[in-house]
Structure formats: structure tokens, C-alpha cells
Coordinates of C-alpha atoms and ligand atoms in Angstrom, one line a residue:
X1 CA 85.0 102.6 107.4
X2 CA 84.5 106.4 107.2
X3 CA 81.1 108.0 107.5
X4 CA 78.2 107.5 105.1
X5 CA 79.3 110.7 103.3
X6 CA 82.9 109.6 102.8
X7 CA 82.6 105.8 102.5
X8 CA 82.2 105.7 98.7
X9 CA 85.3 107.9 98.2
X10 CA 87.4 105.8 100.6
X11 CA 86.4 102.6 98.8
X12 CA 87.2 104.2 95.5
X13 CA 90.6 105.3 96.7
X14 CA 91.4 101.9 98.2
X15 CA 90.5 100.3 94.8
X16 CA 92.7 102.8 92.8
X17 CA 95.6 102.2 95.3
X18 CA 95.2 98.5 94.7
X19 CA 94.4 97.7 98.3
X20 CA 91.2 96.0 97.3
X21 CA 89.8 94.5 94.2
X22 CA 86.2 94.6 92.9
X23 CA 84.9 91.8 90.7
X24 CA 81.1 91.1 90.2
X25 CA 80.0 93.1 93.2
X26 CA 82.5 91.3 95.5
X27 CA 85.4 93.0 97.1
X28 CA 88.6 91.1 97.9
X29 CA 91.7 92.3 99.7
X30 CA 95.0 92.4 97.8
X31 CA 98.5 91.8 99.3
X32 CA 99.1 95.5 99.4
X33 CA 95.9 95.9 101.5
X34 CA 97.0 93.2 103.9
X35 CA 100.4 94.9 104.1
X36 CA 98.8 98.3 104.9
X37 CA 96.6 96.9 107.6
X38 CA 99.4 95.0 109.3
X39 CA 101.6 98.1 109.2
X40 CA 98.8 100.2 110.8
X41 CA 98.2 97.6 113.5
X42 CA 102.0 97.4 114.1
X43 CA 102.2 101.2 114.4
X44 CA 99.0 101.3 116.5
X45 CA 97.5 103.8 114.1
X46 CA 93.7 104.0 114.5
X47 CA 91.8 104.6 111.3
X48 CA 88.3 104.1 112.6
X49 CA 85.5 106.6 111.9
X50 CA 85.7 108.2 115.4
X51 CA 89.3 109.0 114.9
X52 CA 88.6 110.4 111.5
X53 CA 85.9 112.7 112.8
X54 CA 88.1 113.8 115.7
X55 CA 90.7 115.1 113.2
X56 CA 87.9 116.7 111.2
X57 CA 86.8 118.6 114.3
X58 CA 90.0 120.7 114.2
X59 CA 89.2 121.7 110.6
X60 CA 85.7 122.7 111.5
X61 CA 87.0 124.7 114.4
X62 CA 89.3 126.6 112.0
X63 CA 86.2 127.2 109.8
X64 CA 84.3 128.6 112.7
X65 CA 87.2 130.8 113.7
X66 CA 87.7 129.1 117.0
X67 CA 91.3 128.2 116.4
X68 CA 93.9 129.4 113.8
X69 CA 95.3 127.4 110.9
X70 CA 98.6 127.3 112.7
X71 CA 96.9 125.8 115.8
X72 CA 95.3 123.1 113.8
X73 CA 98.6 122.3 112.1
X74 CA 100.3 122.0 115.4
X75 CA 97.5 119.6 116.6
X76 CA 98.1 117.4 113.6
X77 CA 101.8 117.5 114.3
X78 CA 101.3 116.4 117.9
X79 CA 99.1 113.6 116.6
X80 CA 101.7 112.3 114.2
X81 CA 104.5 112.7 116.7
X82 CA 102.5 110.5 119.2
X83 CA 102.2 107.8 116.5
X84 CA 105.9 107.6 115.9
X85 CA 106.8 107.9 119.6
X86 CA 104.7 104.7 120.2
X87 CA 106.4 103.0 117.3
X88 CA 109.8 103.8 118.7
X89 CA 108.8 102.6 122.2
X90 CA 107.9 99.1 120.9
X91 CA 110.5 98.7 118.2
X92 CA 111.6 95.1 118.1
X93 CA 115.2 94.1 118.7
X94 CA 117.7 95.2 116.0
X95 CA 117.7 91.8 114.3
X96 CA 114.0 91.8 114.0
X97 CA 113.4 95.0 112.0
X98 CA 112.9 94.8 108.2
X99 CA 116.2 93.8 106.9
X100 CA 117.6 93.0 103.5
X101 CA 116.8 94.7 100.2
X102 CA 114.4 94.3 97.4
X103 CA 115.5 91.2 95.3
X104 CA 117.9 89.9 97.9
X105 CA 118.3 86.2 97.4
X106 CA 116.7 84.1 100.1
X107 CA 117.0 80.5 99.0
X108 CA 115.5 77.7 96.8
X109 CA 111.8 77.4 96.4
X110 CA 110.5 74.2 98.0
X111 CA 107.7 74.0 95.4
X112 CA 109.5 74.4 92.1
X113 CA 113.2 74.7 92.8
X114 CA 113.3 78.3 91.6
X115 CA 115.0 81.2 93.2
X116 CA 113.2 82.9 96.1
X117 CA 113.9 86.6 96.5
X118 CA 112.8 89.5 98.8
X119 CA 109.8 91.3 97.2
X120 CA 107.6 94.2 98.2
X121 CA 105.2 92.1 100.4
X122 CA 107.3 89.1 101.2
X123 CA 109.8 86.6 100.1
X124 CA 108.5 85.1 96.9
X125 CA 109.5 82.7 94.1
X126 CA 110.8 84.2 90.8
X127 CA 108.8 81.6 88.9
X128 CA 105.5 83.1 89.9
X129 CA 104.8 84.4 86.4
X130 CA 106.4 81.7 84.2
X131 CA 105.3 78.6 86.2
X132 CA 102.6 80.3 88.3
X133 CA 104.4 79.3 91.4
X134 CA 102.6 80.6 94.5
X135 CA 105.4 80.2 97.1
X136 CA 105.4 83.1 99.5
X137 CA 106.5 84.0 103.0
X138 CA 104.8 87.3 103.9
X139 CA 106.9 90.2 105.3
X140 CA 104.8 90.2 108.4
X141 CA 102.7 87.4 110.0
X142 CA 100.4 88.1 112.9
X143 CA 101.7 91.6 113.4
X144 CA 105.3 90.6 113.5
X145 CA 108.1 91.2 110.9
X146 CA 109.6 88.0 109.5
X147 CA 113.3 88.9 109.1
X148 CA 115.4 87.8 106.1
X149 CA 117.5 85.5 108.3
X150 CA 114.4 83.6 109.4
X151 CA 113.2 83.3 105.8
X152 CA 116.6 82.0 104.8
X153 CA 116.6 79.4 107.6
X154 CA 113.1 78.3 106.7
X155 CA 114.2 77.6 103.1
X156 CA 117.4 75.9 104.1
X157 CA 116.2 73.7 107.0
X158 CA 112.4 73.8 106.8
X159 CA 112.1 75.7 110.1
X160 CA 113.2 78.8 111.9
X161 CA 114.4 79.6 115.4
X162 CA 111.7 80.5 117.8
X163 CA 110.3 84.0 117.0
X164 CA 108.8 86.0 119.8
X165 CA 106.1 88.6 119.7
X166 CA 103.4 87.4 117.3
X167 CA 99.9 88.7 118.1
X168 CA 96.8 86.7 117.3
X169 CA 94.5 89.0 115.4
X170 CA 91.5 86.9 116.8
X171 CA 92.3 87.0 120.5
X172 CA 94.8 89.9 120.7
X173 CA 97.1 87.6 122.7
X174 CA 100.8 87.5 122.0
X175 CA 102.6 84.2 121.3
X176 CA 106.0 82.8 120.3
X177 CA 106.5 80.1 117.7
X178 CA 108.8 78.7 115.1
X179 CA 107.8 78.9 111.5
X180 CA 107.8 75.8 109.5
X181 CA 107.2 74.7 105.9
X182 CA 104.5 72.1 105.7
X183 CA 105.0 70.0 102.5
X184 CA 101.6 68.5 102.8
X185 CA 99.6 71.7 102.8
X186 CA 102.4 73.5 100.9
X187 CA 102.2 76.4 103.3
X188 CA 104.3 78.2 105.9
X189 CA 102.7 77.7 109.3
X190 CA 103.4 78.1 113.0
X191 CA 105.1 75.4 115.0
X192 CA 104.3 75.5 118.7
X193 CA 106.3 72.5 119.8
Ligands
ZN1 ZN1 108.6 78.3 93.1

């Protein structure tokens, strides 16, 4: 992450932005951080140190008078345009994009019977504060958006239709699966049958 010179600043920013949390010398990732990384993966935006130094090269070239400020801006513009061109190319079908709005009702919580609504990072139970209910379906799982309709079906019937285009973060292979609620582990998991 970054270079030795920039790492401390990056970690500090990540902490201030609530992507990660520091407690007794141990960093843990927060939901917002997971959400960010999944978005970057989905948009194929590379944030590794080689990429960062590549972008830095343009700034150094301006400093040395090899290119103009305008030229460096147009390089950055091209870079950004390329990112969004690739996102458009692999946009999922219309029904699979983020749908619904913040606080849209999704269904009844299988853990506490409370109301599940769409939140910032996923579909969550409104009793999370009062009863410490931890029920959540994340907005994205394995690089794929979980649409509101799937979340509704999961709460109503305990399962969803087969969703295509998940990508295993471990193997990089794509796979299709239903989501199902497992009452035993009290988690939402994949169903490959
Ligand atoms: Zn609940």
C-alpha cells in the first residue's frame, strides 16, 4: 500500500475515512472499507503502488518541464475515462444494478422479527441498535451487486433465484449461485444445488 514515504499518510486517511479501525496496535477493516474495495474490484480500478507511482511520474515530468500542466491533466482525464469505459463495458443487466433507495423496506428480519431496510452497505435490521441485531445482507457479495429484489425474495422465501456472475476473491473464477438463509449458522450463504 503506497510507498514507504506515503504509507503512514494513507493509513491515517483510511482511519479518518472510517475504512479501517485501530485498536491496541491491531487494524481491522470496517464495512465502509469492504464496500470501497469491492467497488474498486468491480470497477477494475488498480490502486497498487506501481499505479500510484505511474501517476506520480506525470507530475514529476511537469516539474522538470518535460510536459505542460495541460498535458498532465489530459493524461489524467484519459486515465479516468478508461476506468469508466471498462465499467460501462461490463455493466450487469438492468435488473442487477444497484436498485432501491436508502431505507426502502425489504422484509422481516429472520433473527428478531424487526424490519429490514436498505442501508448504506447492505440490507440491515432496524433493531441493530436497540436489540443489537446483527442481521445483514451486504450490497455486494464476491464482486456482485445483490439487487433489492433478491434481498426481498431471500427474506420472504429463505432463498433467491440463481444469481450469475459472482467472482471468487480467492481463485478469481466466476460462479453462479442462489443465496440462502441458513438458520443454523444465522448467515446468508451460497447455495450451489
Ligand atoms: Zn433483526
